[in-house]
Tab-separated table of C-alpha atoms and ligand atoms in Angstrom:
chain	number	residue	atom	x	y	z
A	1	MET	CA	10.018	-2.746	-23.230
A	2	ASN	CA	13.012	-1.595	-25.284
A	3	ALA	CA	16.540	-1.405	-23.880
A	4	ASP	CA	16.383	2.385	-23.508
A	5	ALA	CA	12.973	2.451	-21.867
A	6	PRO	CA	12.981	3.892	-18.356
A	7	ILE	CA	13.266	1.462	-15.475
A	8	ASP	CA	10.425	1.859	-13.034
A	9	LEU	CA	11.375	0.924	-9.496
A	10	ASP	CA	8.490	2.876	-8.042
A	11	HIS	CA	5.763	0.251	-8.255
A	12	ALA	CA	4.587	1.021	-4.732
A	13	ALA	CA	3.384	4.371	-6.106
A	14	THR	CA	1.355	2.796	-8.865
A	15	THR	CA	1.501	0.073	-11.489
A	16	ARG	CA	0.873	-0.267	-15.200
A	17	LEU	CA	-2.624	-1.441	-16.170
A	18	CYS	CA	-2.227	-5.193	-16.749
A	19	ASP	CA	-3.336	-6.772	-20.036
A	20	ALA	CA	-6.151	-8.745	-18.411
A	21	ALA	CA	-7.599	-5.602	-16.833
A	22	ARG	CA	-7.342	-3.611	-20.037
A	23	ALA	CA	-9.084	-6.346	-22.042
A	24	ALA	CA	-11.823	-6.786	-19.448
A	25	MET	CA	-12.499	-3.027	-19.297
A	26	GLU	CA	-12.567	-2.425	-23.043
A	27	PRO	CA	-16.255	-3.323	-23.711
A	28	PHE	CA	-17.387	-1.166	-20.780
A	29	LEU	CA	-15.608	1.844	-22.235
A	30	GLY	CA	-17.589	1.277	-25.426
A	31	ASP	CA	-21.059	-0.132	-26.062
A	32	ARG	CA	-21.584	-1.613	-22.595
A	33	TYR	CA	-21.772	1.779	-20.892
A	34	GLY	CA	-24.882	1.218	-18.791
A	35	ASN	CA	-25.591	2.689	-15.377
A	36	PRO	CA	-26.430	-0.192	-13.030
A	37	SER	CA	-29.109	1.894	-11.317
A	38	GLY	CA	-31.393	1.754	-14.375
A	39	SER	CA	-33.905	-0.938	-15.295
A	40	HIS	CA	-33.371	-1.550	-19.015
A	41	ARG	CA	-31.093	-3.949	-20.772
A	42	LEU	CA	-27.967	-1.769	-20.719
A	43	ALA	CA	-28.432	-1.230	-17.008
A	44	ARG	CA	-28.997	-4.940	-16.338
A	45	ASP	CA	-25.810	-5.695	-18.250
A	46	ALA	CA	-23.915	-3.340	-15.939
A	47	VAL	CA	-25.507	-4.936	-12.868
A	48	ARG	CA	-24.399	-8.376	-14.056
A	49	ALA	CA	-20.862	-7.106	-14.686
A	50	LEU	CA	-20.697	-5.609	-11.199
A	51	ASP	CA	-22.044	-8.785	-9.600
A	52	GLU	CA	-19.485	-10.890	-11.407
A	53	ALA	CA	-16.622	-8.560	-10.485
A	54	ARG	CA	-17.775	-8.601	-6.862
A	55	GLU	CA	-17.784	-12.386	-6.813
A	56	ARG	CA	-14.309	-12.625	-8.330
A	57	ILE	CA	-12.758	-10.131	-5.944
A	58	ALA	CA	-14.491	-11.746	-2.961
A	59	VAL	CA	-12.831	-15.091	-3.770
A	60	VAL	CA	-9.374	-13.488	-3.823
A	61	VAL	CA	-9.996	-11.560	-0.603
A	62	GLY	CA	-11.741	-14.397	1.207
A	63	CYS	CA	-14.996	-12.595	1.979
A	64	ALA	CA	-18.615	-12.894	0.903
A	65	PRO	CA	-19.496	-10.883	-2.226
A	66	GLY	CA	-22.011	-8.865	-0.200
A	67	GLU	CA	-19.241	-7.775	2.165
A	68	LEU	CA	-17.480	-5.742	-0.558
A	69	VAL	CA	-18.262	-2.050	-0.905
A	70	PHE	CA	-16.721	-0.465	-4.004
A	71	THR	CA	-15.046	2.891	-3.440
A	72	SER	CA	-13.015	5.471	-5.344
A	73	GLY	CA	-9.801	3.874	-4.075
A	74	GLY	CA	-7.746	3.196	-0.989
A	75	THR	CA	-8.056	6.688	0.465
A	76	GLU	CA	-11.846	6.601	0.554
A	77	ALA	CA	-11.867	3.050	1.927
A	78	ASP	CA	-9.455	4.080	4.715
A	79	ASN	CA	-11.419	7.219	5.600
A	80	HIS	CA	-14.630	5.186	5.639
A	81	ALA	CA	-13.179	2.451	7.847
A	82	VAL	CA	-11.570	4.825	10.347
A	83	SER	CA	-14.508	7.200	10.677
A	84	GLY	CA	-17.162	4.518	10.477
A	85	GLY	CA	-19.102	6.748	8.072
A	86	MET	CA	-21.265	9.757	8.656
A	87	PRO	CA	-21.705	10.675	11.440
A	88	PRO	CA	-18.497	9.070	12.721
A	89	ARG	CA	-18.880	6.045	14.956
A	90	PRO	CA	-18.478	6.794	18.658
A	91	GLY	CA	-15.228	5.873	20.354
A	92	THR	CA	-11.545	6.621	19.896
A	93	PRO	CA	-9.825	5.380	16.747
A	94	VAL	CA	-6.340	3.926	17.232
A	95	CYS	CA	-3.519	3.314	14.741
A	96	PRO	CA	0.265	2.964	14.647
A	97	ALA	CA	2.429	5.956	13.750
A	98	THR	CA	3.541	4.417	10.446
A	99	GLU	CA	0.126	4.299	8.756
A	100	HIS	CA	-0.465	5.916	5.390
A	101	HIS	CA	-1.888	9.429	5.719
A	102	ALA	CA	-5.240	8.084	4.466
A	103	VAL	CA	-5.541	6.392	7.869
A	104	LEU	CA	-3.346	8.599	10.037
A	105	ASP	CA	-5.039	11.878	9.140
A	106	PRO	CA	-8.632	10.776	9.855
A	107	VAL	CA	-7.461	9.162	13.103
A	108	VAL	CA	-5.859	12.472	14.139
A	109	ALA	CA	-8.849	14.502	12.907
A	110	LEU	CA	-11.136	12.389	15.090
A	111	GLY	CA	-8.944	12.872	18.172
A	112	GLY	CA	-7.599	9.318	18.050
A	113	ALA	CA	-4.589	7.683	19.650
A	114	ILE	CA	-1.333	6.897	17.850
A	115	VAL	CA	0.702	3.852	18.882
A	116	ASP	CA	4.502	3.712	18.640
A	117	VAL	CA	6.134	1.108	16.447
A	118	ALA	CA	9.190	-1.028	17.135
A	119	PRO	CA	12.464	0.146	15.509
A	120	ASP	CA	11.953	-2.538	12.850
A	121	GLY	CA	8.714	-0.824	11.763
A	122	ARG	CA	6.195	-3.345	13.080
A	123	ILE	CA	3.482	-2.281	15.486
A	124	ASP	CA	4.600	-2.705	19.091
A	125	LEU	CA	1.941	-5.030	20.543
A	126	ASP	CA	2.690	-4.164	24.185
A	127	ARG	CA	2.292	-0.499	23.415
A	128	LEU	CA	-0.925	-1.218	21.541
A	129	ALA	CA	-2.274	-3.036	24.600
A	130	ALA	CA	-1.187	-0.160	26.859
A	131	THR	CA	-2.744	2.433	24.541
A	132	LEU	CA	-6.077	0.569	24.457
A	133	GLU	CA	-5.963	0.260	28.243
A	134	GLY	CA	-5.331	4.008	28.631
A	135	ILE	CA	-8.287	5.126	26.533
A	136	ASP	CA	-11.059	6.669	28.523
A	137	GLY	CA	-14.304	5.246	27.146
A	138	ARG	CA	-14.856	3.140	24.042
A	139	VAL	CA	-12.268	2.304	21.427
A	140	GLY	CA	-13.907	3.043	18.055
A	141	VAL	CA	-11.623	1.083	15.731
A	142	VAL	CA	-8.070	-0.242	15.639
A	143	SER	CA	-6.441	0.265	12.238
A	144	VAL	CA	-3.157	-1.524	11.447
A	145	MET	CA	-1.825	-1.723	7.908
A	146	LEU	CA	-0.980	-5.112	6.451
A	147	ALA	CA	2.157	-3.805	4.705
A	148	ASN	CA	3.781	-0.400	4.823
A	149	ASN	CA	3.975	1.656	1.629
A	150	GLU	CA	7.458	3.042	2.359
A	151	THR	CA	9.319	0.151	3.942
A	152	GLY	CA	7.168	-2.825	2.899
A	153	VAL	CA	7.157	-4.050	6.528
A	154	VAL	CA	4.388	-6.609	7.086
A	155	ASN	CA	2.352	-6.685	10.304
A	156	ASP	CA	0.992	-9.853	11.881
A	157	LEU	CA	-2.724	-9.120	12.004
A	158	ASP	CA	-3.541	-12.313	13.906
A	159	ALA	CA	-1.340	-11.080	16.740
A	160	VAL	CA	-2.923	-7.619	16.562
A	161	ALA	CA	-6.412	-9.154	16.647
A	162	GLU	CA	-5.488	-11.097	19.795
A	163	VAL	CA	-4.438	-7.900	21.548
A	164	VAL	CA	-7.639	-6.152	20.456
A	165	ALA	CA	-9.817	-9.067	21.579
A	166	ALA	CA	-8.007	-9.283	24.930
A	167	HIS	CA	-8.399	-5.550	25.555
A	168	GLU	CA	-11.891	-5.880	26.959
A	169	PRO	CA	-14.863	-7.860	25.897
A	170	GLU	CA	-16.618	-4.825	24.508
A	171	VAL	CA	-20.078	-5.297	23.054
A	172	PRO	CA	-20.100	-4.740	20.176
A	173	ALA	CA	-16.472	-5.824	19.725
A	174	VAL	CA	-13.888	-3.244	18.632
A	175	PRO	CA	-13.515	-3.574	14.841
A	176	LEU	CA	-10.038	-4.219	13.417
A	177	HIS	CA	-9.322	-2.453	10.139
A	178	THR	CA	-6.389	-3.149	7.880
A	179	ASP	CA	-5.138	-1.064	4.995
A	180	ALA	CA	-4.166	-3.861	2.597
A	181	VAL	CA	-3.557	-1.472	-0.316
A	182	GLN	CA	0.109	-2.458	-0.635
A	183	GLY	CA	-0.187	-5.995	0.696
A	184	ALA	CA	-2.863	-7.127	-1.776
A	185	ALA	CA	-0.435	-7.261	-4.715
A	186	TRP	CA	1.800	-9.808	-2.985
A	187	LEU	CA	0.136	-11.480	-0.001
A	188	ASP	CA	-2.686	-13.997	0.223
A	189	LEU	CA	-5.431	-11.962	1.846
A	190	THR	CA	-7.533	-15.033	2.615
A	191	GLU	CA	-4.907	-15.786	5.276
A	192	ARG	CA	-3.031	-12.597	6.016
A	193	ALA	CA	-6.070	-10.301	6.325
A	194	ALA	CA	-8.502	-12.899	7.706
A	195	ALA	CA	-8.383	-11.396	11.191
A	196	ALA	CA	-9.577	-7.966	10.008
A	197	ASP	CA	-13.240	-6.950	10.054
A	198	LEU	CA	-12.553	-4.097	7.635
A	199	VAL	CA	-10.075	-4.294	4.734
A	200	SER	CA	-9.102	-1.465	2.342
A	201	LEU	CA	-8.061	-2.233	-1.235
A	202	SER	CA	-6.957	-0.159	-4.213
A	203	ALA	CA	-6.912	-1.382	-7.814
A	204	HIS	CA	-4.037	0.711	-9.168
A	205	LYS	CA	-1.424	-0.820	-6.889
A	206	LEU	CA	-1.943	-4.245	-8.437
A	207	GLY	CA	-2.393	-3.746	-12.156
A	208	GLY	CA	-5.898	-2.302	-12.103
A	209	PRO	CA	-7.068	1.217	-12.965
A	210	LYS	CA	-6.716	4.287	-10.759
A	211	GLY	CA	-9.685	5.681	-8.863
A	212	VAL	CA	-11.198	2.313	-7.923
A	213	GLY	CA	-10.980	0.342	-4.706
A	214	ALA	CA	-13.057	-1.394	-2.105
A	215	LEU	CA	-13.754	-1.625	1.582
A	216	VAL	CA	-14.536	-5.089	2.903
A	217	VAL	CA	-17.036	-4.868	5.749
A	218	ARG	CA	-17.327	-8.203	7.539
A	219	GLY	CA	-19.354	-9.441	10.434
A	220	PRO	CA	-20.845	-7.020	12.868
A	221	ALA	CA	-18.472	-4.100	12.155
A	222	ASP	CA	-20.399	-0.877	12.692
A	223	VAL	CA	-20.065	1.087	9.445
A	224	ARG	CA	-22.491	3.704	8.168
A	225	PRO	CA	-22.285	5.204	4.697
A	226	LEU	CA	-19.675	7.924	4.269
A	227	LEU	CA	-21.154	9.217	1.005
A	228	LEU	CA	-24.890	9.830	1.021
A	229	GLY	CA	-27.042	10.116	-2.044
A	230	GLY	CA	-28.502	7.608	-4.472
A	231	GLY	CA	-28.074	4.630	-2.149
A	232	GLN	CA	-25.873	2.520	-4.419
A	233	GLU	CA	-23.907	-0.410	-3.002
A	234	ARG	CA	-26.995	-1.376	-0.971
A	235	GLY	CA	-27.018	2.010	0.672
A	236	ARG	CA	-23.417	1.685	1.873
A	237	ARG	CA	-21.782	3.966	-0.726
A	238	SER	CA	-23.697	6.366	-2.890
A	239	GLY	CA	-22.505	7.422	-6.315
A	240	THR	CA	-22.704	5.807	-9.746
A	241	PRO	CA	-20.111	3.040	-9.716
A	242	ASP	CA	-17.245	3.012	-12.204
A	243	VAL	CA	-18.301	-0.218	-13.904
A	244	ALA	CA	-15.335	-0.405	-16.289
A	245	GLY	CA	-12.943	0.331	-13.434
A	246	ILE	CA	-14.476	-2.286	-11.158
A	247	VAL	CA	-14.388	-4.904	-13.928
A	248	GLY	CA	-10.695	-4.047	-14.474
A	249	PHE	CA	-10.086	-4.226	-10.724
A	250	ALA	CA	-11.538	-7.754	-10.639
A	251	ALA	CA	-9.441	-8.888	-13.605
A	252	ALA	CA	-6.285	-7.468	-11.988
A	253	MET	CA	-7.057	-9.119	-8.638
A	254	GLN	CA	-7.562	-12.452	-10.369
A	255	SER	CA	-4.343	-12.169	-12.331
A	256	VAL	CA	-2.362	-11.238	-9.259
A	257	ALA	CA	-3.808	-14.190	-7.360
A	258	ALA	CA	-3.079	-16.588	-10.233
A	259	ASP	CA	0.695	-16.044	-10.228
A	260	ARG	CA	1.223	-14.724	-6.714
A	261	ASP	CA	3.509	-17.455	-5.404
A	262	ASP	CA	5.731	-17.619	-8.486
A	263	GLU	CA	5.952	-13.852	-8.879
A	264	SER	CA	6.627	-13.289	-5.184
A	265	ALA	CA	9.536	-15.738	-5.296
A	266	ARG	CA	10.905	-14.269	-8.542
A	267	VAL	CA	10.652	-10.664	-7.376
A	268	ALA	CA	12.058	-11.426	-3.908
A	269	ALA	CA	15.106	-13.033	-5.566
A	270	LEU	CA	15.589	-9.933	-7.741
A	271	ARG	CA	15.173	-7.673	-4.710
A	272	ASP	CA	17.801	-9.679	-2.787
A	273	ARG	CA	20.187	-9.528	-5.722
A	274	LEU	CA	19.668	-5.765	-5.910
A	275	ALA	CA	20.275	-5.362	-2.167
A	276	GLU	CA	23.417	-7.446	-2.299
A	277	GLY	CA	24.801	-5.735	-5.392
A	278	LEU	CA	24.244	-2.276	-3.952
A	279	SER	CA	25.622	-3.163	-0.503
A	280	GLU	CA	28.821	-4.448	-2.109
A	281	ARG	CA	29.330	-1.277	-4.134
A	282	ILE	CA	28.136	1.567	-1.900
A	283	ASP	CA	29.654	2.357	1.496
A	284	ASP	CA	27.565	3.741	4.267
A	285	LEU	CA	24.469	2.090	2.835
A	286	HIS	CA	21.929	0.825	5.356
A	287	ARG	CA	18.942	-1.435	4.878
A	288	THR	CA	16.234	0.370	6.812
A	289	VAL	CA	14.464	-2.865	7.734
A	290	PRO	CA	16.542	-5.690	9.208
A	291	PRO	CA	16.584	-8.614	6.728
A	292	ASP	CA	14.981	-10.982	9.282
A	293	VAL	CA	11.824	-8.836	9.406
A	294	GLU	CA	9.183	-9.756	6.844
A	295	THR	CA	8.661	-7.197	4.116
A	296	LEU	CA	6.808	-7.375	0.817
A	297	PRO	CA	8.948	-9.279	-1.712
A	298	SER	CA	8.980	-6.159	-3.875
A	299	SER	CA	10.323	-3.725	-1.279
A	300	LEU	CA	13.863	-2.537	-0.723
A	301	HIS	CA	14.218	0.494	1.508
A	302	LEU	CA	17.663	1.995	1.920
A	303	CYS	CA	19.218	4.911	3.749
A	304	ILE	CA	22.411	6.083	2.112
A	305	GLY	CA	24.824	8.229	4.100
A	306	GLY	CA	26.177	11.457	2.651
A	307	VAL	CA	23.506	11.955	0.003
A	308	ASP	CA	20.311	13.881	-0.155
A	309	ALA	CA	17.406	11.962	-1.620
A	310	GLU	CA	16.119	14.743	-3.822
A	311	THR	CA	19.397	15.110	-5.712
A	312	LEU	CA	19.801	11.340	-5.887
A	313	LEU	CA	16.352	10.907	-7.443
A	314	PHE	CA	16.967	13.721	-9.900
A	315	LEU	CA	20.201	12.155	-11.128
A	316	LEU	CA	18.690	8.667	-11.191
A	317	GLU	CA	15.847	9.912	-13.351
A	318	ALA	CA	18.367	11.478	-15.710
A	319	GLU	CA	19.766	7.928	-16.073
A	320	GLY	CA	16.281	6.602	-16.827
A	321	ILE	CA	15.589	5.094	-13.404
A	322	TYR	CA	12.474	6.021	-11.465
A	323	ALA	CA	12.469	5.549	-7.711
A	324	SER	CA	11.153	7.431	-4.735
A	325	ALA	CA	12.328	8.749	-1.396
A	326	ALA	CA	10.566	8.421	1.856
A	327	SER	CA	10.851	12.115	2.358
A	328	SER	CA	8.658	14.984	1.411
A	329	CYS	CA	9.448	18.512	0.528
A	330	SER	CA	7.615	21.134	2.510
A	331	SER	CA	8.278	24.848	2.068
A	332	GLY	CA	11.459	23.964	0.240
A	333	ALA	CA	12.866	21.962	3.153
A	334	GLN	CA	13.548	18.229	3.160
A	335	GLU	CA	11.568	16.545	5.891
A	336	SER	CA	12.149	12.985	6.919
A	337	SER	CA	9.134	10.755	6.498
A	338	HIS	CA	6.827	10.117	9.421
A	339	VAL	CA	7.451	6.400	8.919
A	340	LEU	CA	11.224	6.666	9.316
A	341	ALA	CA	10.805	9.110	12.197
A	342	ALA	CA	8.488	6.631	13.960
A	343	MET	CA	11.114	3.901	13.497
A	344	GLY	CA	13.702	6.157	15.100
A	345	VAL	CA	15.912	6.443	12.006
A	346	ASP	CA	18.515	9.185	12.471
A	347	PRO	CA	17.086	12.205	10.585
A	348	ARG	CA	20.463	12.872	8.936
A	349	LEU	CA	20.506	9.333	7.563
A	350	ALA	CA	16.827	9.554	6.602
A	351	ARG	CA	17.751	12.452	4.303
A	352	GLY	CA	19.327	9.850	2.041
A	353	SER	CA	16.359	7.502	2.015
A	354	LEU	CA	15.550	5.578	-1.114
A	355	ARG	CA	12.507	3.408	-1.735
A	356	LEU	CA	13.040	0.902	-4.507
A	357	SER	CA	9.869	-1.027	-5.239
A	358	LEU	CA	9.933	-3.773	-7.836
A	359	GLY	CA	7.006	-5.012	-9.848
A	360	ARG	CA	5.780	-7.761	-12.109
A	361	ASP	CA	7.555	-6.152	-15.070
A	362	THR	CA	10.932	-5.879	-13.306
A	363	THR	CA	13.595	-7.995	-15.048
A	364	PRO	CA	17.108	-9.157	-14.114
A	365	ALA	CA	18.446	-6.642	-16.686
A	366	HIS	CA	16.716	-3.803	-14.827
A	367	VAL	CA	18.297	-4.886	-11.569
A	368	ASP	CA	21.748	-5.164	-13.146
A	369	ARG	CA	21.444	-1.690	-14.601
A	370	VAL	CA	20.488	-0.199	-11.235
A	371	ILE	CA	23.396	-2.029	-9.565
A	372	GLU	CA	25.678	-0.440	-12.167
A	373	VAL	CA	24.237	3.080	-12.144
A	374	LEU	CA	23.247	3.787	-8.536
A	375	PRO	CA	26.784	3.557	-7.049
A	376	LEU	CA	28.029	6.033	-9.682
A	377	VAL	CA	25.174	8.404	-8.965
A	378	VAL	CA	25.796	8.187	-5.207
A	379	GLU	CA	29.477	8.961	-5.816
A	380	ARG	CA	28.532	11.968	-7.923
A	381	VAL	CA	26.142	13.312	-5.265
A	382	ARG	CA	28.753	12.869	-2.551
A	383	ARG	CA	31.422	14.578	-4.608
A	384	PHE	CA	29.056	17.402	-5.507
A	385	SER	CA	27.973	17.994	-1.902
A	386	GLY	CA	31.438	17.406	-0.488
A	387	THR	CA	30.028	14.838	1.929
A	388	PRO	CA	32.110	11.701	2.334
A	389	ALA	CA	30.555	8.338	3.146
A	390	GLY	CA	30.167	7.735	6.858
A	391	SER	CA	29.579	11.351	7.777
A	392	THR	CA	25.920	10.857	8.621
A	393	THR	CA	26.127	7.939	10.987
B	1	LIG	N1	-2.874	3.198	1.670
B	1	LIG	C1	-1.633	2.879	1.274
B	1	LIG	C2	-0.810	1.983	2.135
B	1	LIG	C3	-1.140	3.375	0.066
B	1	LIG	O1	0.092	3.062	-0.321
B	1	LIG	C4	-1.969	4.229	-0.710
B	1	LIG	C5	-1.463	4.825	-1.960
B	1	LIG	O2	-0.392	5.401	-2.000
B	1	LIG	C6	-3.255	4.511	-0.244
B	1	LIG	C7	-3.678	3.981	0.950
B	1	LIG	C8	-4.190	5.375	-1.047
B	1	LIG	O3	-4.767	4.624	-2.085
B	1	LIG	P1	-5.402	5.383	-3.355
B	1	LIG	O4	-4.267	5.918	-4.142
B	1	LIG	O5	-6.153	4.303	-4.076
B	1	LIG	O6	-6.322	6.419	-2.827
C-alpha cells in the first residue's frame, strides 16, 4: 500500500480478498469450472474441491463436515436459522434488540420476541429468561450474535445456552443460533460458538469472497431447506454452489485461524493506541462500550459530541480515511442506529457515532494518521455547525 493510499477503517463492512483465497480460487475461475452435480470428470473435480473446503472449514469451526451447509452469505444463513426453513418451524423466535437486521427482521416478520440488552450492549440474561418464560407456547429458536457488527461487543454464548436450557426441558430442545459473521475473523469458534446448535458465517468479513457463507447445523436442530430445487447440499440448500467462492472461503478461514492469536493481539494494541490518542485530543469523546466489556480486538466505537456523523465521514473520506457511522439515513433524516438505541445511548450523542474497525492490513502508520487527522476534522465540523464540545451530553 503506498503512503497516499486510502486508509480503510471499515473492515467490519467487508475485507480485501486475502492472497491465500485468491490463489485457491484462481483454478476454479478457469479450467476447473465444473458443476458438482454432474457425473463426469470436471464435475467430480468440483465435488472433491467442495469436500475438501468443507473439511477445512469444519476444523476451524469445530463441527463435523456434514454439519456445514453452504449459503450465499451471512444474510441467507441468518434467515435460514431463524425461520427454520420453509415452511417456518413452529414456535416463537427470540433475539436481542441489537442483532443485525438479517436476524432481527425475520424474527419480527415471524412475530417473534425481542429481548432488551444491558447498557453495555450485551444480552441481558435475566430479561432473556423472563422473555422465554412469558412466551405462550413453544419457543422456536433463540438467536444471539457472537459479536456485534457496530460495537464489536461479544456475548457469552455459554451463559446464554444455560438460560435457554434452564427455560424448560422442551422436547425437542430449543435450538440456539449465533450469528458469528463478525466474530469468526477474530474469535476461536471451536470454543466461543461451541454452545450454539446453529452458526452463521460469511466469507467476505474474513478475507474471503462476497456472496458465500455457511450455516452450521449441529445435533438435533430442526432445520428444513429454505431454498427448494435441485437438492444440493444433501437436500438442505438447493442451488448450484459457488465452487470457487467456497474454496476461497475455506482458504480465508484457514489463514485467519493460522494467525488469529498474533493478529488479535497486534490489532487490539493498535485499537487501544487509537482510542488513547483520540481521547487525548478530542473533548467530549465517549467510548460507546466500557473498556472492561469484551469487544472484538478490531472494534472501536465512539460517540463524539457536537458533530454529525454524516459530515464527519464525508470530511474523513476527503482526507483518505474510510470509516462508518452507526446511523442510517432515511428520508433525508439522520436516525440513530437500533443498536445504540437499544443500549440507551442519548440520541443526540448517537448522531456523532463513529465505527472504526481495524483489519489485518491496518498498520501503526494508519493509526497515527487517524490520530492526527480526526481531531482536526472534528474541530472543523464543530466550527462549521457552530456546536461546541459538550453541548450534546
Ligand atoms: N450478520 C452480521 C453481524 C453482519 O455484520 C453482516 C454483514 O454486514 C451480516 C450478518 C450479513 O452478511 P452477508 O453480507 O454475508 O450477507
